[in-house]
Amino acid sequence: MTRAAVVGAGMTSFGVHDTPLQELFGEAAFGALDDAGVTTDDLDALYFGNAMSGQAENETHLGPRVASHIGAAGLAVQRFEDACATSANAFKNAVQAVDAGVHEIVLVGGVERCTPETGRDTAAMTRIFASASHRQYEQPTGLTFPSVFALLTKRHMHEHGTTEEDLASVAVKNHANGRLNPRAHFGKETTVEEVLDGPVVADPFRLMDCCPFSDGASAVVVVSDDLADSFDAPVDVTGIGHATDVVPIADKTALTATQAARDAAEEAYGQAGIEADDADFAEVHDCFTGAEILASEAIGFAPDGEGGRYAADGRTALDGDRPINPSGGLKAKGHPIGATGTAQIVELTEQIRGTVGERQVDDAETGVAHNLGGDSATTVVSVLEGRA
Amino acid sequence: MSLSYAEWASAVREGSLLGLACEECGHTNGVPTGACPHCGNRDLQQVSLPTEGTVHTETTIQVPPDGFDEGGYQVAVVEVGDARVMGRIADESASVAIGDAVALSGVITEDDDHPAPVFEPV
Ligand SMILES: [Zn+2]
């Protein structure tokens, strides 16, 4: 059932930006508003995501600042922080508010800077990212985010025989897709050999198994079902699920399950009245290659234990039967934390509209977005479908 | 019976591991919690966890965060009795693999004096 519709989408290129946060957000927001053909006067609210600019850039209370920059001061702005799932949570709340009749037209988006343009080097930014792991029971071991997903992935390799070559094939696929995306951080293809030749970050992950530090912003305009027909190319939000899982990692039931994703997908598919097989493609949270394999199983795109083989066999490639991350994913498109969730919604919207050019998935009518935060203890799964 | 962070941390500093057992669902939490994260039961029993266990998963971190001087250290989730805890593998030990037996051997406090248990292979 249609809960709301996306009628405008915009994003900056992801990469390195020597640009203040409000200017980055403005580029994405103006893009989304112009795409929808609305102005800030038409908006009822802004749902805004930013995860860690307080730590990275000494910038907090960004809501009114970005609203002022886009000429929307006065608007009610709610700001979300859920680590890497920040703007998917903003999107969920926006959809719920529109679905409930609280608002009719809202802007949803996120912005983040994570590159050395923030003045933070790799070690400093690695510590800021690690703040999403448990302060008392995980951080004191020296845990980092690559190592969080390394712990989950090693267990998957142990239980299911997933190999380093399987992991590398995810990077190869996402780089190939990212090369077709003019907004992607990386525009270069790679090979399994090149990935396996890279320096180790946290085994089994090498440099090319990891998404980059990126700067960028993304935004979408969300309207009520009733209003959507008056727009040119509405894309319906038919399901959105959101769940959490136990923190810390050691106390989760099963490390390879990413249970919050399973729960969120079940909720989203239930609302949409679909099964995983009915979806034509997915954008999933591949912060690390192993994370895409776990996600592909959790959202039902691959049977449990077979996510690695699905990637290695090309089934999740652009021309495979279960395409995943046509945008290039976080791996190649880039991962400006608070902008990632709505950037997935931008890709779903444009794929379903059929406007993405060379990276177009054939017959893309139903798309799934999977955005996780932390060790996957927050996950939001969204289902978008073309309006009949 | 509750278990605070302060009690858990001083136990780790003294070479022991405390957890909380839930009689409702059978989960044993490896660290303090206000209620069982799996079933919500608040009436949890403080338990002494075994100091010997088995590696559930592990990774060796080559790119450390600020506050940790050098990479090349191994972090593991260790099964200790009915619980699991995260700790470091002693720097002077050989690295461990999933399924290996390990024993609590000390504590590190490199991160602003927050303690983490250290294990070594047995
Ligand atoms: Zn319980």
Coordinates of C-alpha atoms and ligand atoms in Angstrom, one line a residue:
Chain A
M1 CA 0.0 0.0 0.0
T2 CA 1.3 3.5 -0.8
R3 CA 2.4 5.3 2.3
A4 CA 3.9 8.3 0.6
A5 CA 5.6 9.2 -2.6
V6 CA 9.0 10.6 -3.6
V7 CA 8.5 13.3 -6.2
G8 CA 12.0 15.0 -6.2
A9 CA 15.5 13.7 -5.8
G10 CA 18.9 15.5 -5.6
M11 CA 22.4 14.8 -4.4
T12 CA 25.9 16.2 -4.7
S13 CA 28.7 14.1 -6.2
F14 CA 30.3 12.1 -3.4
G15 CA 34.0 12.5 -2.9
V16 CA 36.2 15.3 -1.5
H17 CA 34.5 18.6 -1.0
D18 CA 36.2 21.7 0.3
T19 CA 32.7 23.1 1.0
P20 CA 30.9 24.0 4.2
L21 CA 28.1 21.6 5.3
Q22 CA 25.2 24.0 4.6
E23 CA 26.5 24.6 1.0
L24 CA 26.8 20.9 0.4
F25 CA 23.3 20.3 1.8
G26 CA 21.9 23.3 -0.2
E27 CA 23.1 21.7 -3.5
A28 CA 21.3 18.5 -2.8
A29 CA 18.2 20.2 -1.4
F30 CA 17.8 22.7 -4.3
G31 CA 18.3 19.8 -6.7
A32 CA 15.5 17.8 -5.0
L33 CA 13.1 20.8 -4.8
D34 CA 13.8 21.8 -8.5
D35 CA 13.3 18.2 -9.6
A36 CA 9.9 18.1 -7.8
G37 CA 9.0 21.6 -9.0
V38 CA 8.3 23.0 -5.6
T39 CA 9.8 25.8 -3.5
T40 CA 10.6 26.0 0.2
D41 CA 7.3 27.8 0.7
D42 CA 5.5 24.6 -0.2
L43 CA 7.3 22.6 2.5
D44 CA 5.7 21.6 5.8
A45 CA 8.8 20.3 7.5
L46 CA 12.5 19.3 7.1
Y47 CA 13.7 15.9 8.2
F48 CA 17.5 16.2 8.4
G49 CA 20.3 13.8 9.1
N50 CA 23.8 14.4 10.3
A51 CA 25.7 11.8 12.2
M52 CA 29.0 13.2 13.5
S53 CA 29.8 16.7 12.4
G54 CA 29.7 17.7 16.1
Q55 CA 32.8 15.5 16.6
A56 CA 34.4 15.9 13.2
E57 CA 33.9 19.7 12.6
N58 CA 32.6 21.2 15.9
E59 CA 29.3 21.8 14.2
T60 CA 26.0 21.0 16.0
H61 CA 22.5 22.5 15.9
L62 CA 22.7 22.2 12.1
G63 CA 18.9 22.1 11.5
P64 CA 18.1 25.9 11.5
R65 CA 21.5 26.6 9.8
V66 CA 20.8 24.4 6.8
A67 CA 17.1 25.6 6.7
S68 CA 18.3 29.2 6.7
H69 CA 20.7 28.4 3.9
I70 CA 18.0 27.0 1.7
G71 CA 15.6 29.9 2.5
A72 CA 13.4 27.9 4.8
A73 CA 14.0 29.4 8.2
G74 CA 10.9 29.1 10.3
L75 CA 10.3 25.5 9.2
A76 CA 10.1 22.8 11.8
V77 CA 13.4 20.8 11.4
Q78 CA 14.1 17.5 13.2
R79 CA 17.6 16.2 13.2
F80 CA 18.4 12.5 13.3
E81 CA 21.6 10.6 14.4
D82 CA 21.8 6.9 14.0
A83 CA 25.4 6.5 12.8
C84 CA 25.4 5.3 9.2
A85 CA 21.6 4.8 9.2
T86 CA 21.0 8.5 10.0
S87 CA 19.1 9.7 7.0
A88 CA 17.2 6.5 6.4
N89 CA 15.7 7.1 9.9
A90 CA 14.9 10.7 8.8
F91 CA 13.2 9.3 5.7
K92 CA 11.2 6.8 7.8
N93 CA 9.9 9.5 10.1
A94 CA 9.1 11.7 7.2
V95 CA 7.1 8.9 5.5
Q96 CA 5.3 8.1 8.7
A97 CA 4.4 11.8 9.2
V98 CA 3.1 12.2 5.7
D99 CA 1.2 8.9 5.9
A100 CA -0.4 9.9 9.1
G101 CA -1.5 13.2 7.7
V102 CA 0.7 15.3 9.9
H103 CA 2.4 16.9 6.9
E104 CA 1.7 16.9 3.1
I105 CA 5.1 17.9 1.6
V106 CA 8.4 17.5 3.4
L107 CA 12.1 17.7 2.5
V108 CA 14.3 14.8 3.8
G109 CA 18.0 14.7 3.5
G110 CA 21.4 14.4 5.1
V111 CA 24.9 15.8 4.9
E112 CA 28.3 14.8 6.2
R113 CA 32.0 15.4 5.7
C114 CA 34.4 12.6 6.5
T115 CA 37.5 13.3 4.4
P116 CA 40.7 15.1 5.6
E117 CA 38.9 18.3 4.4
T118 CA 37.5 18.2 8.0
G119 CA 41.0 18.6 9.3
R120 CA 40.9 15.0 10.7
D121 CA 43.4 12.4 9.6
T122 CA 42.6 8.7 9.2
A123 CA 43.4 7.9 12.9
A124 CA 41.2 10.7 14.2
M125 CA 38.3 9.9 11.9
T126 CA 38.7 6.2 12.7
R127 CA 38.2 7.0 16.4
I128 CA 35.2 9.2 15.6
F129 CA 33.6 6.4 13.6
A130 CA 34.4 4.0 16.4
S131 CA 32.2 6.1 18.7
A132 CA 29.3 4.1 17.3
S133 CA 30.6 0.9 19.0
H134 CA 30.1 0.3 22.7
R135 CA 32.1 2.8 24.8
Q136 CA 32.7 0.5 27.8
Y137 CA 32.7 -3.0 26.3
E138 CA 34.1 -2.6 22.8
Q139 CA 36.1 0.6 22.2
P140 CA 38.7 -0.2 25.0
T141 CA 39.9 -3.2 22.9
G142 CA 41.0 -0.8 20.1
L143 CA 38.0 -1.8 17.9
T144 CA 37.5 0.1 14.7
F145 CA 34.6 -0.1 12.1
P146 CA 36.4 -2.2 9.6
S147 CA 37.1 -4.6 12.5
V148 CA 33.5 -4.7 13.6
F149 CA 32.4 -6.0 10.2
A150 CA 35.6 -8.2 10.0
L151 CA 34.4 -10.0 13.2
L152 CA 31.0 -10.6 11.6
T153 CA 32.4 -11.6 8.2
K154 CA 35.1 -14.0 9.6
R155 CA 32.2 -15.8 11.4
H156 CA 30.4 -16.0 8.0
M157 CA 33.5 -17.4 6.3
H158 CA 33.8 -20.0 9.1
E159 CA 30.2 -21.1 9.0
H160 CA 29.6 -20.9 5.3
G161 CA 32.9 -21.2 3.5
T162 CA 32.8 -17.6 2.1
T163 CA 36.2 -16.8 0.7
E164 CA 38.3 -13.7 0.3
E165 CA 37.8 -14.0 -3.5
D166 CA 34.0 -13.8 -2.8
L167 CA 34.5 -10.6 -0.8
A168 CA 36.7 -9.2 -3.6
S169 CA 34.1 -9.9 -6.2
V170 CA 31.7 -7.5 -4.3
A171 CA 34.3 -4.7 -4.6
V172 CA 34.9 -5.5 -8.3
K173 CA 31.2 -5.4 -9.1
N174 CA 30.5 -2.2 -7.2
H175 CA 33.5 -0.5 -8.8
A176 CA 32.2 -1.5 -12.2
N177 CA 28.8 0.0 -11.4
G178 CA 30.3 3.1 -9.8
R179 CA 32.3 3.8 -13.0
L180 CA 28.9 4.3 -14.7
N181 CA 27.7 6.7 -12.0
P182 CA 29.0 10.3 -12.6
R183 CA 28.3 11.1 -8.9
A184 CA 30.5 8.3 -7.6
H185 CA 33.6 8.9 -5.5
F186 CA 35.5 6.3 -7.5
G187 CA 35.3 6.1 -11.3
K188 CA 37.7 3.2 -11.9
E189 CA 37.2 -0.5 -12.3
T190 CA 39.3 -3.0 -10.3
T191 CA 40.0 -6.7 -10.4
V192 CA 39.9 -9.5 -7.8
E193 CA 43.7 -9.7 -8.1
E194 CA 44.1 -6.0 -7.4
V195 CA 41.7 -6.2 -4.4
L196 CA 43.6 -9.2 -2.9
D197 CA 46.9 -7.4 -3.4
G198 CA 45.9 -4.4 -1.3
P199 CA 47.2 -3.7 2.2
V200 CA 45.2 -5.3 5.1
V201 CA 43.0 -2.9 7.2
A202 CA 41.5 -5.6 9.5
D203 CA 41.6 -9.1 8.1
P204 CA 39.9 -10.4 6.0
F205 CA 39.4 -6.8 4.7
R206 CA 42.0 -5.1 2.6
L207 CA 41.9 -1.5 1.6
M208 CA 39.6 -2.2 -1.4
D209 CA 37.1 -4.1 0.7
C210 CA 36.4 -0.9 2.5
C211 CA 34.3 2.1 1.5
P212 CA 36.1 5.4 1.4
F213 CA 35.8 8.4 3.7
S214 CA 33.6 10.8 1.6
D215 CA 31.9 14.2 1.7
G216 CA 28.5 14.8 0.3
A217 CA 24.8 15.4 0.7
S218 CA 21.5 14.0 -0.6
A219 CA 17.8 15.0 -0.4
V220 CA 14.4 13.9 -1.5
V221 CA 10.9 15.5 -1.5
V222 CA 8.3 13.3 0.1
V223 CA 4.5 14.0 -0.4
S224 CA 1.3 12.3 0.6
D225 CA -0.3 9.7 -1.6
D226 CA -3.2 12.1 -2.6
L227 CA -0.8 14.9 -3.7
A228 CA 1.5 12.6 -5.6
D229 CA -0.6 12.4 -8.8
S230 CA -0.1 16.2 -9.4
F231 CA 3.6 15.6 -9.8
D232 CA 5.4 14.4 -13.0
A233 CA 7.2 11.2 -11.9
P234 CA 6.1 10.1 -8.5
V235 CA 7.7 6.9 -7.0
D236 CA 5.6 5.3 -4.3
V237 CA 7.0 4.4 -0.9
T238 CA 5.1 1.2 -0.3
G239 CA 6.9 -0.2 2.8
I240 CA 9.4 1.0 5.3
G241 CA 10.7 -1.1 8.2
H242 CA 13.0 -0.1 11.0
A243 CA 14.5 -2.4 13.8
T244 CA 17.4 -2.5 16.2
D245 CA 19.5 -5.4 17.5
V246 CA 21.4 -6.1 20.7
V247 CA 24.6 -4.0 21.4
P248 CA 27.4 -5.0 22.1
I249 CA 28.3 -7.5 19.4
A250 CA 29.2 -10.3 21.8
D251 CA 25.6 -10.4 23.2
K252 CA 23.8 -10.7 19.8
T253 CA 22.2 -14.1 19.2
A254 CA 23.9 -14.8 15.9
L255 CA 26.7 -12.6 14.5
T256 CA 26.0 -13.4 10.9
A257 CA 22.3 -12.8 11.0
T258 CA 22.3 -9.0 11.1
Q259 CA 18.9 -9.5 12.8
A260 CA 17.7 -5.9 12.6
A261 CA 17.9 -6.1 8.8
R262 CA 15.8 -9.3 8.8
D263 CA 13.2 -7.7 11.1
A264 CA 13.1 -4.4 9.1
A265 CA 12.9 -6.3 5.8
E266 CA 10.0 -8.4 7.0
E267 CA 8.2 -5.3 8.2
A268 CA 8.8 -3.4 4.9
Y269 CA 7.9 -6.3 2.7
G270 CA 4.7 -6.9 4.7
Q271 CA 3.6 -3.3 4.3
A272 CA 4.3 -3.5 0.6
G273 CA 2.7 -6.9 0.2
I274 CA 5.7 -8.3 -1.6
E275 CA 8.3 -11.0 -1.1
A276 CA 12.0 -10.4 -1.6
D277 CA 11.8 -12.2 -5.0
D278 CA 9.3 -9.5 -6.2
A279 CA 12.0 -6.8 -5.9
D280 CA 13.9 -6.1 -9.1
F281 CA 17.1 -4.6 -7.4
A282 CA 18.4 -3.4 -4.1
E283 CA 20.8 -0.7 -2.8
V284 CA 22.4 -2.2 0.3
H285 CA 24.8 -0.9 2.9
D286 CA 28.2 -2.2 1.7
C287 CA 30.4 -0.2 4.0
F288 CA 32.6 -3.3 3.7
T289 CA 32.4 -6.1 1.1
G290 CA 31.4 -8.6 3.8
A291 CA 28.6 -6.3 4.9
E292 CA 27.0 -6.5 1.4
I293 CA 27.1 -10.3 1.6
L294 CA 25.4 -10.3 5.0
A295 CA 22.8 -7.7 3.8
S296 CA 22.0 -9.7 0.6
E297 CA 21.0 -12.7 2.8
A298 CA 19.2 -10.6 5.4
I299 CA 16.9 -9.0 2.8
G300 CA 16.3 -12.3 1.0
F301 CA 18.2 -11.6 -2.2
A302 CA 20.4 -14.6 -1.6
P303 CA 19.8 -17.7 0.6
D304 CA 21.6 -17.8 3.9
G305 CA 25.2 -18.7 3.5
E306 CA 25.2 -18.1 -0.3
G307 CA 25.6 -14.3 -0.5
G308 CA 29.3 -14.6 -1.3
R309 CA 28.7 -17.1 -4.1
Y310 CA 25.9 -15.0 -5.5
A311 CA 28.4 -12.1 -5.8
A312 CA 31.2 -14.3 -7.2
D313 CA 28.9 -15.8 -9.8
G314 CA 27.7 -12.4 -11.0
R315 CA 24.1 -12.9 -9.9
T316 CA 24.2 -9.5 -8.1
A317 CA 25.8 -7.7 -11.0
L318 CA 23.9 -5.1 -13.0
D319 CA 23.0 -7.8 -15.6
G320 CA 22.5 -10.6 -13.0
D321 CA 19.2 -11.9 -11.8
R322 CA 19.4 -10.2 -8.4
P323 CA 21.2 -6.8 -9.0
I324 CA 22.6 -5.2 -5.9
N325 CA 24.1 -1.7 -5.7
P326 CA 23.7 -0.5 -9.3
S327 CA 24.9 3.0 -8.0
G328 CA 28.2 1.5 -7.0
G329 CA 27.1 1.3 -3.4
L330 CA 29.0 2.8 -0.5
K331 CA 32.1 1.0 -1.8
A332 CA 32.4 3.0 -5.1
K333 CA 29.8 5.7 -4.9
G334 CA 31.1 6.8 -1.5
H335 CA 29.8 7.0 2.1
P336 CA 29.3 10.5 3.6
I337 CA 27.6 9.0 6.7
G338 CA 24.6 11.1 7.2
A339 CA 23.9 11.4 3.5
T340 CA 24.0 7.7 2.6
G341 CA 20.4 6.7 3.5
T342 CA 18.7 9.3 1.4
A343 CA 21.3 8.8 -1.4
Q344 CA 20.0 5.2 -1.6
I345 CA 16.5 6.7 -2.0
V346 CA 17.7 9.0 -4.7
E347 CA 19.1 5.9 -6.6
L348 CA 15.9 3.9 -6.2
T349 CA 13.8 6.9 -7.4
E350 CA 16.0 7.4 -10.5
Q351 CA 16.3 3.7 -11.3
I352 CA 12.5 3.3 -11.1
R353 CA 12.0 6.4 -13.3
G354 CA 14.5 4.8 -15.7
T355 CA 16.8 7.9 -15.9
V356 CA 20.2 6.6 -14.8
G357 CA 21.6 5.8 -18.3
E358 CA 24.2 3.1 -18.6
R359 CA 23.8 1.7 -15.1
Q360 CA 20.0 1.2 -15.5
V361 CA 18.6 -2.1 -14.2
D362 CA 16.3 -3.7 -16.7
D363 CA 12.6 -3.3 -15.8
A364 CA 13.4 -1.6 -12.5
E365 CA 9.9 -1.3 -11.1
T366 CA 10.4 -2.3 -7.4
G367 CA 13.5 -1.4 -5.5
V368 CA 14.7 -2.1 -1.9
A369 CA 17.0 0.1 0.1
H370 CA 18.9 -1.3 3.1
N371 CA 20.7 1.2 5.3
L372 CA 22.4 0.1 8.5
G373 CA 24.0 2.0 11.4
G374 CA 26.8 0.9 13.8
D375 CA 27.4 -2.9 13.9
S376 CA 24.1 -3.2 12.0
A377 CA 22.2 -2.7 15.3
T378 CA 20.1 -0.1 13.5
T379 CA 18.7 -1.0 10.1
V380 CA 16.0 0.6 8.0
V381 CA 14.7 -1.2 4.9
S382 CA 12.5 0.7 2.4
V383 CA 10.5 -0.5 -0.6
L384 CA 9.8 1.9 -3.5
E385 CA 7.7 1.1 -6.5
G386 CA 6.8 2.9 -9.7
R387 CA 3.3 4.5 -9.7
A388 CA 1.0 2.5 -11.9
Chain B
M1 CA 20.8 -8.7 41.3
S2 CA 22.3 -5.9 39.3
L3 CA 25.8 -5.4 38.0
S4 CA 27.2 -2.0 37.4
Y5 CA 29.9 -1.0 35.0
A6 CA 32.1 0.0 37.9
E7 CA 31.8 -3.5 39.5
W8 CA 32.5 -5.2 36.1
A9 CA 35.5 -3.0 35.4
S10 CA 37.1 -3.6 38.8
A11 CA 36.6 -7.3 38.3
V12 CA 38.3 -7.1 34.9
R13 CA 41.2 -5.2 36.5
E14 CA 41.5 -8.0 39.1
G15 CA 41.5 -10.8 36.6
S16 CA 37.9 -12.0 36.6
L17 CA 34.8 -11.7 34.4
L18 CA 31.3 -11.0 35.7
G19 CA 28.1 -11.5 33.7
L20 CA 24.4 -11.6 34.2
A21 CA 22.3 -14.8 33.7
C22 CA 18.6 -14.7 32.7
E23 CA 16.5 -17.6 34.0
E24 CA 13.6 -16.5 31.8
C25 CA 15.2 -17.1 28.4
G26 CA 18.5 -18.7 29.2
H27 CA 20.7 -15.9 27.9
T28 CA 23.8 -15.0 29.8
N29 CA 24.9 -11.5 29.1
G30 CA 28.7 -11.1 29.1
V31 CA 28.6 -7.5 30.4
P32 CA 26.3 -5.4 32.6
T33 CA 22.9 -4.5 31.4
G34 CA 19.7 -3.1 33.0
A35 CA 17.6 -6.0 31.8
C36 CA 18.0 -9.0 29.6
P37 CA 18.4 -7.6 26.0
H38 CA 16.6 -10.6 24.6
C39 CA 13.5 -10.9 26.8
G40 CA 13.4 -7.8 29.1
N41 CA 13.7 -9.7 32.3
R42 CA 15.1 -7.4 35.0
D43 CA 15.7 -10.1 37.6
L44 CA 19.1 -11.3 36.4
Q45 CA 21.6 -13.3 38.4
Q46 CA 25.2 -12.0 38.7
V47 CA 27.5 -14.8 37.7
S48 CA 31.2 -15.4 37.6
L49 CA 32.1 -16.3 34.1
P50 CA 34.8 -18.9 33.4
T51 CA 38.2 -17.4 32.5
E52 CA 38.9 -20.0 29.9
G53 CA 37.0 -20.2 26.7
T54 CA 36.9 -20.5 22.9
V55 CA 37.4 -17.9 20.2
H56 CA 34.0 -17.2 18.5
T57 CA 35.4 -14.8 16.0
E58 CA 38.6 -12.6 15.6
T59 CA 40.3 -10.0 13.5
T60 CA 43.7 -8.3 13.5
I61 CA 43.6 -4.5 13.2
Q62 CA 46.3 -2.9 11.1
V63 CA 44.8 0.7 11.1
P64 CA 44.2 1.8 14.7
P65 CA 42.1 4.7 15.9
D66 CA 43.6 7.7 17.8
G67 CA 44.6 6.6 21.3
F68 CA 46.1 3.3 20.1
D69 CA 49.8 3.6 19.2
E70 CA 50.3 0.9 16.7
G71 CA 48.3 -1.5 14.5
G72 CA 48.8 -5.3 14.4
Y73 CA 46.8 -6.2 17.5
Q74 CA 44.1 -8.9 17.5
V75 CA 40.6 -8.5 18.9
A76 CA 38.3 -11.5 19.5
V77 CA 34.9 -12.3 20.7
V78 CA 35.4 -15.2 23.2
E79 CA 32.8 -17.8 24.3
V80 CA 33.2 -18.0 28.1
G81 CA 30.7 -20.5 29.5
D82 CA 27.2 -19.5 28.4
A83 CA 28.3 -15.9 27.6
R84 CA 30.5 -14.2 25.1
V85 CA 32.8 -11.2 25.8
M86 CA 35.0 -9.1 23.5
G87 CA 38.7 -8.8 24.4
R88 CA 42.2 -8.4 23.1
I89 CA 44.6 -11.2 22.4
A90 CA 47.9 -10.6 24.2
D91 CA 50.3 -8.8 22.0
E92 CA 53.2 -11.2 22.9
S93 CA 51.1 -14.3 22.0
A94 CA 50.7 -16.0 18.7
S95 CA 47.5 -15.0 16.9
V96 CA 44.4 -17.2 17.4
A97 CA 41.7 -18.6 15.1
I98 CA 38.1 -19.3 15.5
G99 CA 37.7 -22.4 17.7
D100 CA 41.0 -22.0 19.5
A101 CA 41.1 -22.3 23.3
V102 CA 42.1 -19.1 25.2
A103 CA 42.4 -18.0 28.8
L104 CA 42.1 -14.6 30.5
S105 CA 45.6 -13.4 31.1
G106 CA 45.4 -9.7 32.0
V107 CA 43.9 -6.3 31.1
I108 CA 44.7 -3.4 28.9
T109 CA 43.8 0.2 29.8
E110 CA 45.2 2.0 26.7
D111 CA 41.9 3.8 26.0
D112 CA 41.6 6.6 28.6
D113 CA 42.0 3.9 31.4
H114 CA 38.9 2.0 30.3
P115 CA 39.8 -1.7 30.9
A116 CA 39.4 -4.5 28.4
P117 CA 40.1 -8.1 29.1
V118 CA 43.1 -9.7 27.5
F119 CA 43.3 -13.4 26.6
E120 CA 46.1 -15.7 25.5
P121 CA 46.1 -19.0 23.8
V122 CA 46.2 -22.1 26.0
Ligands
ZN1 ZN 16.2 -13.2 29.0

